[in-house]
């Protein structure tokens, strides 16, 4: 099951192990080198990577249990060892509690505070938000606006300096809320005054949960930061933000291992609802450069009506322009094309840049052009020659280049779909989901 | 900063020294009549130490692929080199790496003379991913320019994020400079356009255009920033990123460069106990100069980026 999601080069080296019928050292070496590379590219700590791959190597070369095939054996080890570090999800129980959000400047604490409040509210809890940032210009306004957006009671003092007293007042005012979430100013390990202030806040609130909010793109510095936050106040869990970019979030592993905690949530965008409970499997695929299949399926299920996205057509080698039309419509609903493609199990296969560049405006234009085509042309674009192009240009009010571009786009997608057809397993699974 | 990398470099030097020493002594045994103890560095002597050095760069947040390319250059420089053992191995290695790094940072652009010579008003657009420090940097740059007797106008082109207008307005108040803003949800290009018109009408020198943070993967927002650039026609596009970022810095620099063609880079938060590698990766990727670094949260925490200093830090005892 996990194998379906492995990145391309990893897959190849695992296949080698399978091919030889036994587990030889060279094949395992190659596999661990591939894993090392993927993890280092994902900002996982070098030492952590070394320990992990040593462990994988050692276990892979041990005698495998009778009956298990070598490939399954090795894949299982890789996955298990990674889960050991990543850990299971650590979302907090749905019960009364105070939560303190801490972290570096700009990591996403304030945004996360409103997301978290929204999360608990949707679980039926009474939640309040407190602005514990008296430094950053506009911090009060920011959280206040966000709290209004998610309809959560808010406490803050616009002109205050003494953050501890603001928080005290906030806790009192919001005393009848079951959950109180306190946003704090950004700070780092070398800002002594701010670290001291954080300790005082911690003493005042004695929160049930203190979350370290970290940006998915954070580099190796995360180690010192996590260590010093842990030392100053003790951390209970990690929240990774901005996972909607290309950053893999490998720094979170370091944070988790330094603070001996788990990853609780992921931030997947700027909007309040773009927030997810942490799921180790999806995260591991991301680290290793594999597609985040489950996420895409989930999102597709949420946003698409049944049979709106005809995956079968997408995968057909003889993709017609009609299919392209449908594709553009579905993709429009799922999000930007490259976001979608990131989630597909293409095993790091590169999508041509042109395919990524299809903007909303362009999609609209393509659709207008297709509206001026005959059914026959849509089914069989090969027949579109110069004179047909001229007619389509007139009918759609576009120009030759646009029509040609669309035809090129169709060709490219056709090729791409053919390539993807080769990678059956997970796509089949996905198609089934879509067809249900 | 840089400690790990520094240790690796030390380790590297002694490692190569070790290898070449052995070689020399073998050679000596074979041919006692050799007068000059010279050794030629070969690829295999360098393989292990260079791979360690690559890890050292990666550990300092240099992107993996960029580290690989730098090490490749160092290797090309070193393989086949004739060295007198013991005496100058360290020096040669150090120089090869230093040269490779300095080459990355070799630019002619000078911000001060640009501002001085360019026709006013100068329109500068700031772009970057979420929360890296764009707005704060604009406030700092405004202060820097004002101290050098230029007048500024701040344009609140972030019409999206909660509190963004308030944030830049407070900066404008503290710095005592004009802020142009529109309603929330308005067209960012229009705000910046207005700011330029205001500067023209009021003889202001520099317009500093703020934009909302955006992920380089968000096609619609990347389209928007292209449009902002098209409409407002900035003289300089500055890409802001944070030094705490790891290898993703390369990816986003690349995407922003592709979208709006950046002219220069500001690297923030270098006060946050960082390794500094993102400076190397970003510059390597987009081949544009870093003009300033952010060194804290107050207005004066803005320093000119000095590449000699930066590279020398890596090699300091
Ligand atoms: N794309 C994306 N942007 C996010 C996410 N979480 C936060 N942001 C954005 O990141 C930027 C910084 O977020 P804030 O919530 O202000 O960060 P903060 O940690 O409170 O910042 P300080 O209070 O200054 O330390 C804003 O532009 C947010 O909209 C996320 O999951 N995805
Ligand atoms: N320590 C430190 N903090 C900084 C530096 N530059 C900015 N910050 C802090 O980083 C946080 C985010 O800064 P902003 O200027 O709001 O970032 P932004 O890029 O405009 O954020 P968005 O508009 O939300 O995308 C704030 O808390 C700043 O005080 C720096 O050089 N050092
Ligand atoms: Mg905040
Ligand atoms: Mg901003």
XYZ file of C-alpha atoms in Angstrom, chain B residues 8 38 101 160 173 199 227 233 269 282 292:
11
model
C 33.480 20.980 8.096
C 55.045 17.250 -4.827
C 31.476 31.353 -3.196
C -5.994 41.134 1.445
C 2.856 57.272 11.425
C 4.745 61.049 -5.575
C -0.504 42.242 -13.346
C 5.839 49.436 -14.086
C 15.738 37.660 10.180
C 19.000 32.237 -3.472
C 20.145 44.393 2.501
